[in-house]
């Protein structure tokens, strides 16, 4: 059976990255996806915005919706302090083992827990099954029409606290209009827009930061 694109990305990381060196894993994926095969990683340009917001948040407990190959999980986890942890939710059973392997090559397996399932099914379990109190940082990068309903779930399950930072990818393209409608002109959120470009392309894209005000 032919290998998937995601398997080919893992092959490239496994062969070219320096084991235990998160930066080299990111560089390898960015090189492969800009020169060989495009893939929907947040990428190097929007990755710098992600880095900035993660450093600002300095989260103890972080959540990512949409692991894919683990690129943004590596990006986030490499910046976490020793006591901090990232939970990343992925439903696609083909992506999970690839992401786990890439995260392990980066040497970050102790900082990241991949939760297999749909966000709408896992979010309600975070407090009870995964002992989460509240989330300090959330990166939204899964199905764009799920950003809004899953943000509402986070609110309803008491997972957000004053100052929790949400960062959403692809506000420009493919776009997440319902999410923007929910967080902008909403007294419970303070929003900031970050214009950028689609990963590995010249096309415009953007990220949105939404700080929960309680
Ligand atoms: C419910 N639930 N819970 C967990 C969970 C996890 C997943 C998967 O990780 C998954 C699978 C497929 C698609 C996505 C969303 N991502 C995108 O669709 C995207 C597209 C493009 C783009 C841009 C230009 C193009 F021409 C084509 C695609 C650029 C981007 O950065 C993207 O993030 C996420 C899905 C639902 C999930
Ligand atoms: Mg994305």
mmCIF file of C-alpha atoms and ligand atoms in Angstrom:
data_model
loop_
_atom_site.group_PDB
_atom_site.id
_atom_site.type_symbol
_atom_site.label_atom_id
_atom_site.label_comp_id
_atom_site.label_asym_id
_atom_site.label_seq_id
_atom_site.Cartn_x
_atom_site.Cartn_y
_atom_site.Cartn_z
ATOM 1 C CA UNK A 1 0.000 0.000 0.000
ATOM 2 C CA UNK A 2 1.394 3.436 -0.899
ATOM 3 C CA UNK A 3 2.581 5.545 2.020
ATOM 4 C CA UNK A 4 0.546 8.585 3.010
ATOM 5 C CA UNK A 5 1.906 12.147 2.797
ATOM 6 C CA UNK A 6 1.958 12.201 6.589
ATOM 7 C CA UNK A 7 4.055 9.011 6.659
ATOM 8 C CA UNK A 8 6.449 10.595 4.151
ATOM 9 C CA UNK A 9 6.763 13.640 6.424
ATOM 10 C CA UNK A 10 7.609 11.318 9.344
ATOM 11 C CA UNK A 11 10.167 9.484 7.181
ATOM 12 C CA UNK A 12 11.854 12.794 6.398
ATOM 13 C CA UNK A 13 11.935 13.828 10.072
ATOM 14 C CA UNK A 14 13.169 10.421 11.170
ATOM 15 C CA UNK A 15 15.987 10.506 8.599
ATOM 16 C CA UNK A 16 16.998 14.196 8.734
ATOM 17 C CA UNK A 17 16.186 15.628 12.179
ATOM 18 C CA UNK A 18 18.554 15.515 15.141
ATOM 19 C CA UNK A 19 17.010 13.281 17.829
ATOM 20 C CA UNK A 20 15.960 15.317 20.871
ATOM 21 C CA UNK A 21 16.300 18.617 18.991
ATOM 22 C CA UNK A 22 12.832 20.178 18.599
ATOM 23 C CA UNK A 23 14.099 23.025 16.406
ATOM 24 C CA UNK A 24 15.598 20.572 13.912
ATOM 25 C CA UNK A 25 12.264 18.678 13.775
ATOM 26 C CA UNK A 26 10.404 21.912 12.976
ATOM 27 C CA UNK A 27 13.011 22.944 10.391
ATOM 28 C CA UNK A 28 12.832 19.525 8.739
ATOM 29 C CA UNK A 29 9.021 19.589 8.443
ATOM 30 C CA UNK A 30 9.041 23.185 7.163
ATOM 31 C CA UNK A 31 11.733 22.309 4.590
ATOM 32 C CA UNK A 32 9.887 19.183 3.423
ATOM 33 C CA UNK A 33 6.483 20.907 3.210
ATOM 34 C CA UNK A 34 7.785 23.977 1.392
ATOM 35 C CA UNK A 35 9.989 22.074 -1.056
ATOM 36 C CA UNK A 36 8.363 18.660 -1.543
ATOM 37 C CA UNK A 37 4.731 18.365 -0.431
ATOM 38 C CA UNK A 38 2.496 21.072 1.043
ATOM 39 C CA UNK A 39 0.828 20.064 4.313
ATOM 40 C CA UNK A 40 -1.443 21.878 6.753
ATOM 41 C CA UNK A 41 1.095 22.519 9.529
ATOM 42 C CA UNK A 42 0.836 25.988 11.055
ATOM 43 C CA UNK A 43 4.273 26.542 9.485
ATOM 44 C CA UNK A 44 7.213 28.840 10.145
ATOM 45 C CA UNK A 45 5.592 32.262 9.595
ATOM 46 C CA UNK A 46 2.391 31.729 11.629
ATOM 47 C CA UNK A 47 4.567 29.572 13.935
ATOM 48 C CA UNK A 48 6.386 32.722 15.048
ATOM 49 C CA UNK A 49 3.028 34.257 16.076
ATOM 50 C CA UNK A 50 2.190 31.024 17.938
ATOM 51 C CA UNK A 51 5.580 31.174 19.698
ATOM 52 C CA UNK A 52 4.963 34.784 20.748
ATOM 53 C CA UNK A 53 1.528 34.047 22.240
ATOM 54 C CA UNK A 54 2.717 30.859 24.006
ATOM 55 C CA UNK A 55 5.641 32.796 25.558
ATOM 56 C CA UNK A 56 3.177 35.524 26.633
ATOM 57 C CA UNK A 57 0.774 32.941 28.121
ATOM 58 C CA UNK A 58 3.560 30.835 29.706
ATOM 59 C CA UNK A 59 0.857 28.159 30.254
ATOM 60 C CA UNK A 60 0.971 25.436 32.924
ATOM 61 C CA UNK A 61 -1.857 23.535 31.176
ATOM 62 C CA UNK A 62 -2.308 23.948 27.403
ATOM 63 C CA UNK A 63 -4.770 22.348 24.982
ATOM 64 C CA UNK A 64 -4.507 21.926 21.214
ATOM 65 C CA UNK A 65 -7.455 20.970 19.010
ATOM 66 C CA UNK A 66 -6.114 19.189 15.932
ATOM 67 C CA UNK A 67 -2.735 17.470 16.367
ATOM 68 C CA UNK A 68 -2.254 16.422 12.721
ATOM 69 C CA UNK A 69 1.462 15.470 12.453
ATOM 70 C CA UNK A 70 2.417 17.111 15.747
ATOM 71 C CA UNK A 71 4.179 20.160 14.276
ATOM 72 C CA UNK A 72 2.355 22.709 16.454
ATOM 73 C CA UNK A 73 2.499 20.354 19.450
ATOM 74 C CA UNK A 74 6.312 20.377 19.118
ATOM 75 C CA UNK A 75 6.204 24.154 18.557
ATOM 76 C CA UNK A 76 4.189 24.690 21.757
ATOM 77 C CA UNK A 77 5.764 21.997 23.968
ATOM 78 C CA UNK A 78 9.328 23.181 23.296
ATOM 79 C CA UNK A 79 8.426 26.471 25.028
ATOM 80 C CA UNK A 80 6.716 24.975 28.110
ATOM 81 C CA UNK A 81 8.276 25.268 31.590
ATOM 82 C CA UNK A 82 9.240 21.978 33.317
ATOM 83 C CA UNK A 83 5.960 21.616 35.272
ATOM 84 C CA UNK A 84 3.739 22.419 32.272
ATOM 85 C CA UNK A 85 1.825 20.026 29.993
ATOM 86 C CA UNK A 86 0.107 20.076 26.593
ATOM 87 C CA UNK A 87 -2.993 17.991 25.802
ATOM 88 C CA UNK A 88 -3.588 17.607 22.062
ATOM 89 C CA UNK A 89 -6.817 16.164 20.647
ATOM 90 C CA UNK A 90 -6.784 14.193 17.377
ATOM 91 C CA UNK A 91 -9.572 11.977 15.988
ATOM 92 C CA UNK A 92 -7.813 10.665 12.870
ATOM 93 C CA UNK A 93 -6.298 7.292 13.792
ATOM 94 C CA UNK A 94 -3.754 7.569 10.973
ATOM 95 C CA UNK A 95 -2.374 10.887 12.265
ATOM 96 C CA UNK A 96 -2.018 9.828 15.930
ATOM 97 C CA UNK A 97 0.936 7.401 15.633
ATOM 98 C CA UNK A 98 2.724 9.746 13.219
ATOM 99 C CA UNK A 99 2.343 12.697 15.590
ATOM 100 C CA UNK A 100 3.461 10.571 18.563
ATOM 101 C CA UNK A 101 6.607 9.541 16.691
ATOM 102 C CA UNK A 102 7.429 13.110 15.601
ATOM 103 C CA UNK A 103 6.902 14.414 19.150
ATOM 104 C CA UNK A 104 9.186 11.628 20.432
ATOM 105 C CA UNK A 105 11.923 12.455 17.902
ATOM 106 C CA UNK A 106 11.734 16.035 19.233
ATOM 107 C CA UNK A 107 12.267 14.631 22.743
ATOM 108 C CA UNK A 108 9.008 16.116 24.010
ATOM 109 C CA UNK A 109 6.998 12.948 24.732
ATOM 110 C CA UNK A 110 6.847 13.786 28.475
ATOM 111 C CA UNK A 111 5.335 17.236 27.785
ATOM 112 C CA UNK A 112 2.556 16.164 25.394
ATOM 113 C CA UNK A 113 -0.422 13.831 25.789
ATOM 114 C CA UNK A 114 -2.330 13.066 22.597
ATOM 115 C CA UNK A 115 -6.000 12.332 23.345
ATOM 116 C CA UNK A 116 -7.572 10.284 20.562
ATOM 117 C CA UNK A 117 -11.115 11.303 19.707
ATOM 118 C CA UNK A 118 -13.282 14.217 18.629
ATOM 119 C CA UNK A 119 -12.842 17.445 20.605
ATOM 120 C CA UNK A 120 -16.567 17.588 21.414
ATOM 121 C CA UNK A 121 -16.294 14.169 23.087
ATOM 122 C CA UNK A 122 -12.971 14.763 24.890
ATOM 123 C CA UNK A 123 -13.516 18.324 26.176
ATOM 124 C CA UNK A 124 -16.293 17.179 28.580
ATOM 125 C CA UNK A 125 -13.843 14.623 30.040
ATOM 126 C CA UNK A 126 -10.857 16.928 30.636
ATOM 127 C CA UNK A 127 -11.731 17.715 34.263
ATOM 128 C CA UNK A 128 -12.975 14.267 35.299
ATOM 129 C CA UNK A 129 -10.775 11.883 33.304
ATOM 130 C CA UNK A 130 -7.630 14.014 32.752
ATOM 131 C CA UNK A 131 -7.595 15.938 36.029
ATOM 132 C CA UNK A 132 -7.560 19.353 34.339
ATOM 133 C CA UNK A 133 -8.710 22.322 36.436
ATOM 134 C CA UNK A 134 -8.653 25.217 33.945
ATOM 135 C CA UNK A 135 -6.760 25.810 30.688
ATOM 136 C CA UNK A 136 -4.187 28.598 30.422
ATOM 137 C CA UNK A 137 -3.788 28.369 26.630
ATOM 138 C CA UNK A 138 -5.819 26.776 23.794
ATOM 139 C CA UNK A 139 -4.655 26.476 20.164
ATOM 140 C CA UNK A 140 -7.542 25.864 17.741
ATOM 141 C CA UNK A 141 -6.517 24.223 14.463
ATOM 142 C CA UNK A 142 -9.093 21.482 13.840
ATOM 143 C CA UNK A 143 -12.217 21.621 11.594
ATOM 144 C CA UNK A 144 -12.953 25.310 11.164
ATOM 145 C CA UNK A 145 -16.709 24.912 11.721
ATOM 146 C CA UNK A 146 -15.916 23.359 15.125
ATOM 147 C CA UNK A 147 -13.975 26.315 16.527
ATOM 148 C CA UNK A 148 -17.124 28.100 17.782
ATOM 149 C CA UNK A 149 -19.060 25.132 19.202
ATOM 150 C CA UNK A 150 -15.957 23.735 20.906
ATOM 151 C CA UNK A 151 -15.113 27.157 22.393
ATOM 152 C CA UNK A 152 -18.646 27.235 23.816
ATOM 153 C CA UNK A 153 -18.044 23.737 25.244
ATOM 154 C CA UNK A 154 -14.847 24.966 26.924
ATOM 155 C CA UNK A 155 -16.882 27.781 28.507
ATOM 156 C CA UNK A 156 -19.746 25.519 29.572
ATOM 157 C CA UNK A 157 -17.431 22.947 31.207
ATOM 158 C CA UNK A 158 -15.698 25.660 33.251
ATOM 159 C CA UNK A 159 -12.373 25.056 31.520
ATOM 160 C CA UNK A 160 -11.643 28.757 30.921
ATOM 161 C CA UNK A 161 -10.598 31.220 33.637
ATOM 162 C CA UNK A 162 -9.983 34.979 33.675
ATOM 163 C CA UNK A 163 -7.022 35.398 31.326
ATOM 164 C CA UNK A 164 -7.216 32.061 29.477
ATOM 165 C CA UNK A 165 -5.755 32.676 26.010
ATOM 166 C CA UNK A 166 -7.310 31.157 22.872
ATOM 167 C CA UNK A 167 -5.339 31.321 19.614
ATOM 168 C CA UNK A 168 -7.073 30.255 16.385
ATOM 169 C CA UNK A 169 -5.346 29.348 13.125
ATOM 170 C CA UNK A 170 -6.793 29.956 9.634
ATOM 171 C CA UNK A 171 -8.974 32.943 10.398
ATOM 172 C CA UNK A 172 -8.167 34.170 6.880
ATOM 173 C CA UNK A 173 -8.259 30.887 5.001
ATOM 174 C CA UNK A 174 -10.133 28.515 5.135
ATOM 175 C CA UNK A 175 -11.714 30.955 7.618
ATOM 176 C CA UNK A 176 -13.745 30.485 10.805
ATOM 177 C CA UNK A 177 -16.525 33.102 10.571
ATOM 178 C CA UNK A 178 -18.714 31.638 13.321
ATOM 179 C CA UNK A 179 -15.764 31.667 15.738
ATOM 180 C CA UNK A 180 -15.026 35.314 14.944
ATOM 181 C CA UNK A 181 -18.724 36.140 15.429
ATOM 182 C CA UNK A 182 -18.614 34.416 18.822
ATOM 183 C CA UNK A 183 -15.494 36.063 20.248
ATOM 184 C CA UNK A 184 -15.550 39.523 18.652
ATOM 185 C CA UNK A 185 -18.048 42.077 20.082
ATOM 186 C CA UNK A 186 -18.399 39.677 23.014
ATOM 187 C CA UNK A 187 -17.887 41.286 26.441
ATOM 188 C CA UNK A 188 -16.305 38.020 27.690
ATOM 189 C CA UNK A 189 -13.427 38.167 25.191
ATOM 190 C CA UNK A 190 -10.656 40.626 24.284
ATOM 191 C CA UNK A 191 -9.592 39.900 20.688
ATOM 192 C CA UNK A 192 -6.456 40.648 18.671
ATOM 193 C CA UNK A 193 -6.049 39.957 14.936
ATOM 194 C CA UNK A 194 -2.673 38.789 13.512
ATOM 195 C CA UNK A 195 -2.481 39.011 9.699
ATOM 196 C CA UNK A 196 -0.058 36.503 8.169
ATOM 197 C CA UNK A 197 0.131 34.076 5.257
ATOM 198 C CA UNK A 198 -0.996 30.530 4.596
ATOM 199 C CA UNK A 199 1.695 28.025 5.575
ATOM 200 C CA UNK A 200 4.354 27.674 2.841
ATOM 201 C CA UNK A 201 2.313 29.887 0.453
ATOM 202 C CA UNK A 202 1.965 33.567 -0.524
ATOM 203 C CA UNK A 203 -1.810 33.539 0.004
ATOM 204 C CA UNK A 204 -2.991 35.660 2.926
ATOM 205 C CA UNK A 205 -4.142 34.042 6.177
ATOM 206 C CA UNK A 206 -4.470 35.244 9.777
ATOM 207 C CA UNK A 207 -4.658 34.158 13.399
ATOM 208 C CA UNK A 208 -6.970 35.516 16.098
ATOM 209 C CA UNK A 209 -6.144 35.733 19.786
ATOM 210 C CA UNK A 210 -9.127 35.808 22.154
ATOM 211 C CA UNK A 211 -8.460 36.348 25.862
ATOM 212 C CA UNK A 212 -11.303 35.111 28.091
ATOM 213 C CA UNK A 213 -12.267 37.803 30.604
ATOM 214 C CA UNK A 214 -14.466 35.604 32.808
HETATM 215 C C1 LIG B 1 -13.436 17.380 15.851
HETATM 216 N N1 LIG B 1 -12.000 17.163 15.937
HETATM 217 N N2 LIG B 1 -11.365 16.912 17.088
HETATM 218 C C2 LIG B 1 -10.059 16.751 16.802
HETATM 219 C C3 LIG B 1 -9.839 16.890 15.420
HETATM 220 C C4 LIG B 1 -8.717 16.792 14.589
HETATM 221 C C5 LIG B 1 -8.891 16.975 13.227
HETATM 222 C C6 LIG B 1 -7.705 16.822 12.299
HETATM 223 O O1 LIG B 1 -6.495 17.273 12.903
HETATM 224 C C7 LIG B 1 -7.925 17.573 11.023
HETATM 225 C C8 LIG B 1 -8.144 16.867 9.852
HETATM 226 C C9 LIG B 1 -8.402 17.578 8.686
HETATM 227 C C10 LIG B 1 -8.487 18.977 8.697
HETATM 228 C C11 LIG B 1 -8.266 19.662 9.894
HETATM 229 C C12 LIG B 1 -8.445 21.150 9.971
HETATM 230 N N3 LIG B 1 -7.438 21.937 9.319
HETATM 231 C C13 LIG B 1 -7.678 22.409 8.091
HETATM 232 O O2 LIG B 1 -8.696 22.092 7.470
HETATM 233 C C14 LIG B 1 -6.662 23.311 7.481
HETATM 234 C C15 LIG B 1 -6.732 23.517 6.095
HETATM 235 C C16 LIG B 1 -5.808 24.343 5.455
HETATM 236 C C17 LIG B 1 -5.891 24.540 3.984
HETATM 237 C C18 LIG B 1 -5.457 25.719 3.421
HETATM 238 C C19 LIG B 1 -5.507 25.904 2.032
HETATM 239 C C20 LIG B 1 -5.992 24.905 1.225
HETATM 240 F F1 LIG B 1 -6.033 25.070 -0.116
HETATM 241 C C21 LIG B 1 -6.441 23.713 1.785
HETATM 242 C C22 LIG B 1 -6.389 23.538 3.162
HETATM 243 C C23 LIG B 1 -4.791 24.982 6.199
HETATM 244 C C24 LIG B 1 -4.749 24.783 7.588
HETATM 245 O O3 LIG B 1 -3.809 25.400 8.350
HETATM 246 C C25 LIG B 1 -5.670 23.962 8.231
HETATM 247 O O4 LIG B 1 -5.597 23.826 9.585
HETATM 248 C C26 LIG B 1 -7.973 18.955 11.058
HETATM 249 C C27 LIG B 1 -10.148 17.260 12.690
HETATM 250 C C28 LIG B 1 -11.263 17.365 13.528
HETATM 251 C C29 LIG B 1 -11.097 17.167 14.893
HETATM 252 MG MG1 LIG B 2 -4.289 25.306 10.391
#
